[in-house]
Short mmCIF file of C-alpha atoms in Angstrom, two decimals:
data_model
loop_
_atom_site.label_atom_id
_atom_site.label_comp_id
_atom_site.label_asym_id
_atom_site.label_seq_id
_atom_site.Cartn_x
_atom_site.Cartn_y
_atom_site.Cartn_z
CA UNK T 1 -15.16 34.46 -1.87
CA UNK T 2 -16.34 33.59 1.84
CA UNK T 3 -17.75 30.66 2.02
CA UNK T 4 -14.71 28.18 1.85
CA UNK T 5 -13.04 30.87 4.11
CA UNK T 6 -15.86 30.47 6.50
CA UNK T 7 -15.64 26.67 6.81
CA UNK T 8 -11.73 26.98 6.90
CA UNK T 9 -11.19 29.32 9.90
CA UNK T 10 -7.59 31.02 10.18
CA UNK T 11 -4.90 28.41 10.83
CA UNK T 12 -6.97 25.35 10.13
CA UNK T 13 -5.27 22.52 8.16
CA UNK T 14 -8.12 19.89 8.18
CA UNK T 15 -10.93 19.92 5.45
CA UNK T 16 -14.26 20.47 6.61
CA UNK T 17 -16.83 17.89 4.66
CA UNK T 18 -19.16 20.95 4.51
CA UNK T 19 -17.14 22.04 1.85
CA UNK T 20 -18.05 19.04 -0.37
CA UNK T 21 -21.70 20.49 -0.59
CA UNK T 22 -20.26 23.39 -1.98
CA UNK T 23 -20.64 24.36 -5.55
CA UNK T 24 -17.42 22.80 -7.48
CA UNK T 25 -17.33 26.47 -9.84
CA UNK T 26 -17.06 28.24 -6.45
CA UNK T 27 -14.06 25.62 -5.34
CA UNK T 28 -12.56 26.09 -8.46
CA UNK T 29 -12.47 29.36 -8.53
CA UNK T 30 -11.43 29.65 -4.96
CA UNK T 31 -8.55 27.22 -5.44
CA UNK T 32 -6.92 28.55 -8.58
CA UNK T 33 -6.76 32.53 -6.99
CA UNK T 34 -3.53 32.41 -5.53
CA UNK T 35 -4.52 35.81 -3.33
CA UNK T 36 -6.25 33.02 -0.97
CA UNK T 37 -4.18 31.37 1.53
CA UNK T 38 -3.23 27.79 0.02
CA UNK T 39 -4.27 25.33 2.51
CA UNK T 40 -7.86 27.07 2.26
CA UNK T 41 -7.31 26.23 -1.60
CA UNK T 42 -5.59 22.54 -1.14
CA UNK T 43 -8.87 22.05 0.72
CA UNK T 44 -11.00 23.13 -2.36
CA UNK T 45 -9.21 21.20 -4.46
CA UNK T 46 -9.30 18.05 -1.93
CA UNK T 47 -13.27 18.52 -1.97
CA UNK T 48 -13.51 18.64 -5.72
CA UNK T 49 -12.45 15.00 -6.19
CA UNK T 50 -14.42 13.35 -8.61
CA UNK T 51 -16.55 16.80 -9.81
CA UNK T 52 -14.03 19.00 -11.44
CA UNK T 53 -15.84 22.07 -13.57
CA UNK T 54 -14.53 21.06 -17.55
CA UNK T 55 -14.68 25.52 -17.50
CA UNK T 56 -11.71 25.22 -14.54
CA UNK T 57 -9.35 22.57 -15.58
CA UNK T 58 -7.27 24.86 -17.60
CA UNK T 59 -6.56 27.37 -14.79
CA UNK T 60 -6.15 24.50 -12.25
CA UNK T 61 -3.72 22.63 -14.49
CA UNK T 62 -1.90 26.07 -14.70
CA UNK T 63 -1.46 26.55 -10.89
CA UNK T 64 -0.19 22.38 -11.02
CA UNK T 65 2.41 23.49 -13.61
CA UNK T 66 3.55 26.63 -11.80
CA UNK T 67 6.85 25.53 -10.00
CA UNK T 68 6.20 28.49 -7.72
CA UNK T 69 3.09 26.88 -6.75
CA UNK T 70 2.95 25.24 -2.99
CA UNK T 71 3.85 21.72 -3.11
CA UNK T 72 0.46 20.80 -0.70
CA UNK T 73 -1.84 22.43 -3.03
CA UNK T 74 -0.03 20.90 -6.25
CA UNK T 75 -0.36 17.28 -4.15
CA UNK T 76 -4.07 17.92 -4.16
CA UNK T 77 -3.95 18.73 -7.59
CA UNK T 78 -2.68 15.35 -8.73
CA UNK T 79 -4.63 13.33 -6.88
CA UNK T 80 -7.88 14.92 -8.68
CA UNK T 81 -6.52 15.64 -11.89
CA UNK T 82 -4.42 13.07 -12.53
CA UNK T 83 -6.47 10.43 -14.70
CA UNK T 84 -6.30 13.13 -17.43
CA UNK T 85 -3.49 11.55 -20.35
CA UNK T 86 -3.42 15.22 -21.14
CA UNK T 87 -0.65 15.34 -17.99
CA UNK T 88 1.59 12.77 -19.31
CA UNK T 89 3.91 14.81 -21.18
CA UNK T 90 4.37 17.28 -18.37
CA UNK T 91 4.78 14.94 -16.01
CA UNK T 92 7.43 13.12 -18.09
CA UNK T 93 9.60 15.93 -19.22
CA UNK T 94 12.71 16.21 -18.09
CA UNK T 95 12.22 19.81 -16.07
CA UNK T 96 10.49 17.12 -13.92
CA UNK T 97 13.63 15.68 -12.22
CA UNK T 98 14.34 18.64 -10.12
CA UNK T 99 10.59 17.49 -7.92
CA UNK T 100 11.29 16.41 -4.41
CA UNK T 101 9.76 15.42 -1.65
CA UNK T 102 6.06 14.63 -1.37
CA UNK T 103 5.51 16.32 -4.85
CA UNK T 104 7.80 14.27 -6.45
CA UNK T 105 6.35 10.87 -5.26
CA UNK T 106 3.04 12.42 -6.51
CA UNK T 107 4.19 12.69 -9.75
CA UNK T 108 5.43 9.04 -10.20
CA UNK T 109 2.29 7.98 -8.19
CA UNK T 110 0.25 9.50 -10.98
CA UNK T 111 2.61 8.77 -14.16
CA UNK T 112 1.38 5.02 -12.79
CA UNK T 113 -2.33 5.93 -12.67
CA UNK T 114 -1.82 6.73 -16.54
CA UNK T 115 -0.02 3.34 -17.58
CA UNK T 116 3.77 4.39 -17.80
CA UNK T 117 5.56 1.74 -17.99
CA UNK T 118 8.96 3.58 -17.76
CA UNK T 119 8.18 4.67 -14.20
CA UNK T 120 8.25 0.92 -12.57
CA UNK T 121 11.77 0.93 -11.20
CA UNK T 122 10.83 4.42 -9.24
CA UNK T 123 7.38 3.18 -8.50
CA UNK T 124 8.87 -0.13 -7.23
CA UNK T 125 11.94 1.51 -5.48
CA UNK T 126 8.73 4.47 -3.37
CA UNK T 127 6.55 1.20 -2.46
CA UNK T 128 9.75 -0.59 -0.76
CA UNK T 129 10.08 2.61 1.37
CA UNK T 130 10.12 2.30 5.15
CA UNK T 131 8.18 5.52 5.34
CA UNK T 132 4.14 5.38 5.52
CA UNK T 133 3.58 8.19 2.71
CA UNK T 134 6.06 7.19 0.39
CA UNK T 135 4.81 3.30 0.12
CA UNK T 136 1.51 4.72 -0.02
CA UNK T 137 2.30 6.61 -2.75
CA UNK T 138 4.29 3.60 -4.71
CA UNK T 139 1.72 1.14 -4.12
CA UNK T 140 -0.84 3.68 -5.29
CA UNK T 141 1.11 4.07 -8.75
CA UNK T 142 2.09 0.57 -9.33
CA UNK T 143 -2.07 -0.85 -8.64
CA UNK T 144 -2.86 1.97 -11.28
CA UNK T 145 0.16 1.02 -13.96
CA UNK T 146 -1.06 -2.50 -13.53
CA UNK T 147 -4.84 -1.01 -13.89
CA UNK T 148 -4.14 0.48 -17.27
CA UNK T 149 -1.10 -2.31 -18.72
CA UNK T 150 -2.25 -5.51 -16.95
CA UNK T 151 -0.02 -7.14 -14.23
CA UNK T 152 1.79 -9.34 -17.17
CA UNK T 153 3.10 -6.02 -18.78
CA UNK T 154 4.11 -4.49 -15.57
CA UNK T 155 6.05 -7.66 -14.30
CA UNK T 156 8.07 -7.72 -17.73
CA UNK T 157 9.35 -4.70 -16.47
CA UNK T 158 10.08 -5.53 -13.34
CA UNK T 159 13.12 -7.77 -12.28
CA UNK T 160 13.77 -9.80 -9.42
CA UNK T 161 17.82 -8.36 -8.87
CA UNK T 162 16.35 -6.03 -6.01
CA UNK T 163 14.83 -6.21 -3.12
CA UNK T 164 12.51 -3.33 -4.03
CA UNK T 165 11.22 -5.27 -7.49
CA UNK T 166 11.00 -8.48 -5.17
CA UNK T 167 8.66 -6.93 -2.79
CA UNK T 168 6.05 -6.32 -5.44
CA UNK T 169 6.35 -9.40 -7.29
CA UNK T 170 5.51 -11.07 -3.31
CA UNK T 171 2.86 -8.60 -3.22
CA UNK T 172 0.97 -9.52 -6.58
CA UNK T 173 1.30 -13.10 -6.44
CA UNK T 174 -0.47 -12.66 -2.77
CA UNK T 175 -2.91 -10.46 -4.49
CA UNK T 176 -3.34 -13.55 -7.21
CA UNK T 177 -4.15 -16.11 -3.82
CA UNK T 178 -0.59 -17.42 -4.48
CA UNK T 179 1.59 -18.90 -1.76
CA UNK T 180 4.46 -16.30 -0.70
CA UNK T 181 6.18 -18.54 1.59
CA UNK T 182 8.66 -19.18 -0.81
CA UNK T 183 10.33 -15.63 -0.24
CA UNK T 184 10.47 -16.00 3.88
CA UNK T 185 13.70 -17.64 2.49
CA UNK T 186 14.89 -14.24 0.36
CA UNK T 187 18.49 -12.94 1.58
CA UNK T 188 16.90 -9.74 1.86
CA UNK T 189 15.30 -9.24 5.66
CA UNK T 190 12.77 -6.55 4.33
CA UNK T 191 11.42 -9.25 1.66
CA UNK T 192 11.29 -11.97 3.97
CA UNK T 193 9.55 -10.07 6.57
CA UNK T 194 7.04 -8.38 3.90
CA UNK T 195 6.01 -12.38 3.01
CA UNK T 196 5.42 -12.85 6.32
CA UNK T 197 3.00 -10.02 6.55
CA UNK T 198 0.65 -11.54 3.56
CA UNK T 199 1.53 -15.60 4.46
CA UNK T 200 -2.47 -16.47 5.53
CA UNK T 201 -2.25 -20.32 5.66
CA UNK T 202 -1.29 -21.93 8.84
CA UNK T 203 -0.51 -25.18 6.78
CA UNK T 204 1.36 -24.11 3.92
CA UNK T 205 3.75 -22.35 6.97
CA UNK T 206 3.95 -25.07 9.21
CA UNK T 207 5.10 -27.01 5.55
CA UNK T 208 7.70 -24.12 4.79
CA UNK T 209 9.26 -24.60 8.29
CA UNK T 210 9.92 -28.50 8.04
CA UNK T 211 11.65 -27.32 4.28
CA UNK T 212 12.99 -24.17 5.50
CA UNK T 213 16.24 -23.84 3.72
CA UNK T 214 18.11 -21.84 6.40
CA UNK T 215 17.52 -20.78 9.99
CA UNK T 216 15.78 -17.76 9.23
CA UNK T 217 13.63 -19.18 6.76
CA UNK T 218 12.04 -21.27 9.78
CA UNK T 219 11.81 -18.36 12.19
CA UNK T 220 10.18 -16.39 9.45
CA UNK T 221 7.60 -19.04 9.02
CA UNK T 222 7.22 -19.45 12.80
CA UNK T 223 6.48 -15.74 13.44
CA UNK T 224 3.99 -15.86 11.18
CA UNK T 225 2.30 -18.49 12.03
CA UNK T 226 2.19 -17.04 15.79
CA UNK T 227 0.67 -14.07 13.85
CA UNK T 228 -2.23 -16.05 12.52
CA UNK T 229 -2.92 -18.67 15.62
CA UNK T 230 -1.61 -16.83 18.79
CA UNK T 231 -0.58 -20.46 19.86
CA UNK T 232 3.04 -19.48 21.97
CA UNK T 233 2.91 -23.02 22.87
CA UNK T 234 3.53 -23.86 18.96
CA UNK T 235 5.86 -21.58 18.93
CA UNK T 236 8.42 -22.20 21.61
CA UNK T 237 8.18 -25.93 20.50
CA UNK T 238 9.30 -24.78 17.07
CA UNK T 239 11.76 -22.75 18.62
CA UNK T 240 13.12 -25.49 20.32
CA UNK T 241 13.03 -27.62 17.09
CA UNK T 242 15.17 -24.72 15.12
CA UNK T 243 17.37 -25.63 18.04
CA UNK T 244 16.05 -22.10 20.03
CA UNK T 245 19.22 -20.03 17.82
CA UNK T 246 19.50 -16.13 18.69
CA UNK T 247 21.63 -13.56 18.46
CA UNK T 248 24.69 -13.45 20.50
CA UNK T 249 26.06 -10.18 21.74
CA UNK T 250 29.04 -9.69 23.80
CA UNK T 251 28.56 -7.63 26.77
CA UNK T 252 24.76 -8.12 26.95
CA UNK T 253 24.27 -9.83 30.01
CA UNK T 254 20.43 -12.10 31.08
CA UNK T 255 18.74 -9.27 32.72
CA UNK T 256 20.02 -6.52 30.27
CA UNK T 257 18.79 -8.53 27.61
CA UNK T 258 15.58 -9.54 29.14
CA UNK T 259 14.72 -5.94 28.93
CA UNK T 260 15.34 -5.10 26.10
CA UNK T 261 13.86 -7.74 24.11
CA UNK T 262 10.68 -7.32 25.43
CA UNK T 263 10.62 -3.49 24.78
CA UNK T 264 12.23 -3.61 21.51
CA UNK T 265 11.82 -6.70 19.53
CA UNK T 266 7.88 -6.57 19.44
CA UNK T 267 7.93 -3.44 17.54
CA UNK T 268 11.56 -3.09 15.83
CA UNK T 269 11.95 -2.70 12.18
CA UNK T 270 11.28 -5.15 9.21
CA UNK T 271 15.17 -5.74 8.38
CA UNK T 272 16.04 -6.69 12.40
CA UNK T 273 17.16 -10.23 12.40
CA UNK T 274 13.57 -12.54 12.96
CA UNK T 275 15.81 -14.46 15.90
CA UNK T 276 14.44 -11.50 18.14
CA UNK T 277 11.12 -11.64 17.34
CA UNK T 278 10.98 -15.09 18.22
CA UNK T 279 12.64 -14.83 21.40
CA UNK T 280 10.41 -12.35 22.84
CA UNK T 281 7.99 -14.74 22.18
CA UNK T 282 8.97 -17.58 23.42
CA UNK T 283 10.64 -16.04 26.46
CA UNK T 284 9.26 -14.35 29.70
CA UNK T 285 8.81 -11.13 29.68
CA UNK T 286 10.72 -9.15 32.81
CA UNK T 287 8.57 -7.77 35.81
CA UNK T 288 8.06 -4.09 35.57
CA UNK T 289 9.53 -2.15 38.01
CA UNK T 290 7.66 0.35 40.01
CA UNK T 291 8.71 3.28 38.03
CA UNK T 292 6.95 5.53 41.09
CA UNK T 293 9.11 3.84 43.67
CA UNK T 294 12.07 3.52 41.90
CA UNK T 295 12.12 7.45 41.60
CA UNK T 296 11.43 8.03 44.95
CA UNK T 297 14.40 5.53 45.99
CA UNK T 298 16.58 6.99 43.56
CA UNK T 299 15.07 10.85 44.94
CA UNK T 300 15.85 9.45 48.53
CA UNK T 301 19.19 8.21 47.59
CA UNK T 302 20.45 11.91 45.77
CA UNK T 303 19.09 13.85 48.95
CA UNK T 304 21.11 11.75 51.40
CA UNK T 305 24.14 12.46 49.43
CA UNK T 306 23.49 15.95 49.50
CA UNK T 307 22.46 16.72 45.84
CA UNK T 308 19.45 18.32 46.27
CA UNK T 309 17.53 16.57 43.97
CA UNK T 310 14.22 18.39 41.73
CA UNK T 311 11.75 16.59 41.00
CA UNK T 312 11.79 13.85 38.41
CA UNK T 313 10.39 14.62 34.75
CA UNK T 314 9.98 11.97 32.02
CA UNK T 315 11.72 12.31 28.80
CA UNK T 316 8.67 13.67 27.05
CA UNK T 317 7.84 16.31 29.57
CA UNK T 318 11.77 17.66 29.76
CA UNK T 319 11.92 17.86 25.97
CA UNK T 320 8.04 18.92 25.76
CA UNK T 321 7.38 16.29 22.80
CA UNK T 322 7.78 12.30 22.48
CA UNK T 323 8.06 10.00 24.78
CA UNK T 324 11.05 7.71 26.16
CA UNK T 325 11.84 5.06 28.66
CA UNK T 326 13.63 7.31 30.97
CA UNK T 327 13.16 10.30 33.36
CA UNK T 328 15.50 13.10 34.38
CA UNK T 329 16.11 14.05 37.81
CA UNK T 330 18.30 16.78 38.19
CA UNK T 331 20.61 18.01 40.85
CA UNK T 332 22.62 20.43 42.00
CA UNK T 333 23.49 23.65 40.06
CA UNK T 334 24.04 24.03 36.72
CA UNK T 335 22.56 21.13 34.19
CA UNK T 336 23.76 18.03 36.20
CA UNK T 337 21.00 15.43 36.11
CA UNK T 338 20.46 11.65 36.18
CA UNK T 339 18.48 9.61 34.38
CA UNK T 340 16.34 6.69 35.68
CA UNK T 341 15.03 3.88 33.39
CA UNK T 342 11.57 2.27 33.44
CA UNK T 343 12.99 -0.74 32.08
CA UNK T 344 14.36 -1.64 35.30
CA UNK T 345 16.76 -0.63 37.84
CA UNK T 346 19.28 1.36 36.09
CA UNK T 347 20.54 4.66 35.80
CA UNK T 348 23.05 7.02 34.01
CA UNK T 349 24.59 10.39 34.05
CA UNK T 350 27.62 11.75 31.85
CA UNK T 351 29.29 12.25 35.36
CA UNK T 352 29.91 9.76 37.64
CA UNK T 353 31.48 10.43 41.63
CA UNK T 354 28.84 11.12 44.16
CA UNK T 355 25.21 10.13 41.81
CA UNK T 356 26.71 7.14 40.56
CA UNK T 357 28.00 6.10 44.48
CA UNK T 358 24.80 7.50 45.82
CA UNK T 359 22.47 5.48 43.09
CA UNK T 360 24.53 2.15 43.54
CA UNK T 361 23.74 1.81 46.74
CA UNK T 362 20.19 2.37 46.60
CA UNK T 363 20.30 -0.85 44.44
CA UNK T 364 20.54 0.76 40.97
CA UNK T 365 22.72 -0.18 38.14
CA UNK T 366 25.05 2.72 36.98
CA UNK T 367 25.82 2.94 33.03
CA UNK T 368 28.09 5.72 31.35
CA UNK T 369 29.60 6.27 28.16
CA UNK T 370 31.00 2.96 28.22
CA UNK T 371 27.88 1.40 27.93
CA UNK T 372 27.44 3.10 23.90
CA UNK T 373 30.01 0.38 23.46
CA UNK T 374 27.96 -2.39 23.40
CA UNK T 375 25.49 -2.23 20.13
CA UNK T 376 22.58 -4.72 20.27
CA UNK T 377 23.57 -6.47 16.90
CA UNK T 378 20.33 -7.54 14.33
CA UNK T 379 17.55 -5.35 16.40
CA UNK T 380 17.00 -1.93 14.33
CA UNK T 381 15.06 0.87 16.31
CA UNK T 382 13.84 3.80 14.83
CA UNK T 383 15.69 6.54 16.45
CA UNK T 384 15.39 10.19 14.64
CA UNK T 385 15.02 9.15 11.14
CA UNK T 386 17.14 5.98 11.36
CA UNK T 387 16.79 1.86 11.96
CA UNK T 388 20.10 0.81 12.84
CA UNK T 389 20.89 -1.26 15.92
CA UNK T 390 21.57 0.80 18.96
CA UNK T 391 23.68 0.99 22.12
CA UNK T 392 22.41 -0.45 25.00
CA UNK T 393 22.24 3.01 26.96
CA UNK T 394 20.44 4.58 23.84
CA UNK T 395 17.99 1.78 24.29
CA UNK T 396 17.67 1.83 27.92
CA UNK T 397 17.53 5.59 28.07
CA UNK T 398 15.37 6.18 25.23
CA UNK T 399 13.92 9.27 23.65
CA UNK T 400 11.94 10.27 20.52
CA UNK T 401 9.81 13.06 19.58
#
């Protein structure tokens, strides 16, 4: 059949909405021949949301049930097939536990769209998840459970021992208009900060920060309220009132700090202590260095030692993907190179002798291994799949793709 070939030309991935005006027998059709290529037929059955042919559901369910069946186009298959109660058993059985990945989440997402109660604790556990498709996915299945049961029958299955069940009990009493302040005060860091993300009354916050039942309580309050006013002059004065607390680390001196607050903190992850947050905004942000200048300084500095520097590359351009707060000038023969931060003046290389003497003078501050040392305790960067705390040259010298 041509015509969803034609309007998926070879090595496409997106969906073109022409295919919507298509006839759904012809999608069908297309989608459940397995000769065609399968993201030609996951975008068939994307477009046949909501207008599946009664004649094609049988052969459609049967490419959904076939294990050997590509995970994308059995995704796609869910999502428009999965209101039928006909599914439950399959999806419940116990062949079901090998699923992983995106398939897998599809499967609880849609055992919630049909009102199983058994698949809460997964549901609750996917919608906690620091990864985009995964809550997605749990929040989708838990607003359908509580579509077909009711939210009183959902939350009798639901405890409040877990973080994960705690999130979604915050999450439906701020659906219900309820306050959520209450959990800015939860020992769990990925609660609290979740509460902060719904808290929508300036009052009630300003209350919860006067009651606040530990430090962290307050700040949690406090960055939210920033959130809602913008007012930094409200902010540093509660700051001052919480008695301005932070996080101390050892060998993290003014300037270093300085630095990396104001790169880090406005973007770290939910379970980083709030006492970063609030600094970086209550404090001044560093001045920006000249990154231009301060590679042609640091250029300068290599040549007059000799080194025969190349010219800089950023981070992103030397690994050809990402971005970072670095670039890479190298030297010499071989793979010796330095890198220069655009956080300020400072540089690094895993050798030290003539770069390190030849950036010091030139006013740069020289970090090696000993610098991985020093971890920036309570502020978790994503790095590669992680969000831990980092080492102050992994933050300074930063790369991700």
């Amino acid at each position: 059949m041509r015509y969803p070939q034609a309007l998926l030309p070879p090595g496409a991935t997106r969906i073109d909405p022409e295919l919507s005006a298509l006839a759904p027998d012809a999608l069908a059709r297309y989608a459940a021949d397995t000769a065609n290529p399968w993201f030609r037929r996951r975008a068939c059955v994307v477009a046949l949301d909501g207008r599946v042919p009664e004649a094609h559901v049988a052969a459609l369910l049967a490419r959904l049930r076939d294990d050997e069946e590509t995970g994308g186009v059995r995704q796609a298959l869910l999502a428009v097939l999965g209101d039928r109660d006909e599914l439950l058993p399959w999806l419940t059985h116990e062949d079901r536990r090998h699923e992983r990945g995106r398939t897998a989440d599809a499967i609880l997402a849609t055992r919630g769209r049909l009102g199983d109660l058994t698949a809460v604790t997964g549901l609750t556990t996917l919608a906690a998840s620091p990864w985009h498709h995964e809550r997605m996915a749990g929040e989708a299945g838990l607003d359908g459970l509580v579509a077909r049961r009711g939210i009183g029958a959902v939350l009798n299955e639901v405890g409040d021992g877990r973080p994960e069940d705690r999130v979604f009990r915050v999450r439906m009493a701020a659906r219900a208009g309820e306050d959520v302040t209450y959990a800015l005060a939860d020992p769990d860091r990925t609660v609290a900060h979740f509460a902060q993300s719904l808290a929508d009354d300036p009052a009630r916050l300003r209350a919860r920060i006067d009651e606040a039942p530990t430090a962290e309580a307050g700040l949690w309050a406090a960055y939210a309220l920033h959130r809602l006013t913008g007012d930094a002059d409200e902010t540093r004065e509660i700051d001052h009132r919480l008695g301005r607390p932070r996080v101390e680390v050892p060998g993290l001196d003014e300037g270093l700090r300085a630095a990396i607050v104001h790169e880090y903190a406005p973007r770290c992850q939910r379970q980083s202590d709030p006492r970063w947050r609030v600094e970086a905004l209550c404090t001044e942000p560093p001045a920006r260095p000249d990154v231009d200048e301060q590679l042609r300084r640091a250029t300068a500095a290599l040549s007059a030692a000799g080194l025969a520097p190349r010219t800089p590359v950023s981070a992103g351009d030397h690994y050809r993907q990402g971005g970072g707060t670095y670039y890479r000038i190298a030297y010499g023969e071989a793979d010796s190179a330095v890198l220069i931060s655009t956080l300020g003046p400072f540089a690094s290389g895993r050798r030290g002798g003539s770069p390190r003497a030849a950036l010091e003078s030139a006013g740069f501050r020289w970090f090696d291994d000993s610098a991985e040392d020093v971890t920036v305790t309570g502020l978790c960067v994503y790095h590669f799949g992680d969000r831990v705390p980092l080492d102050v040259r992994t933050l300074l010298f930063y790369w991700q793709d």
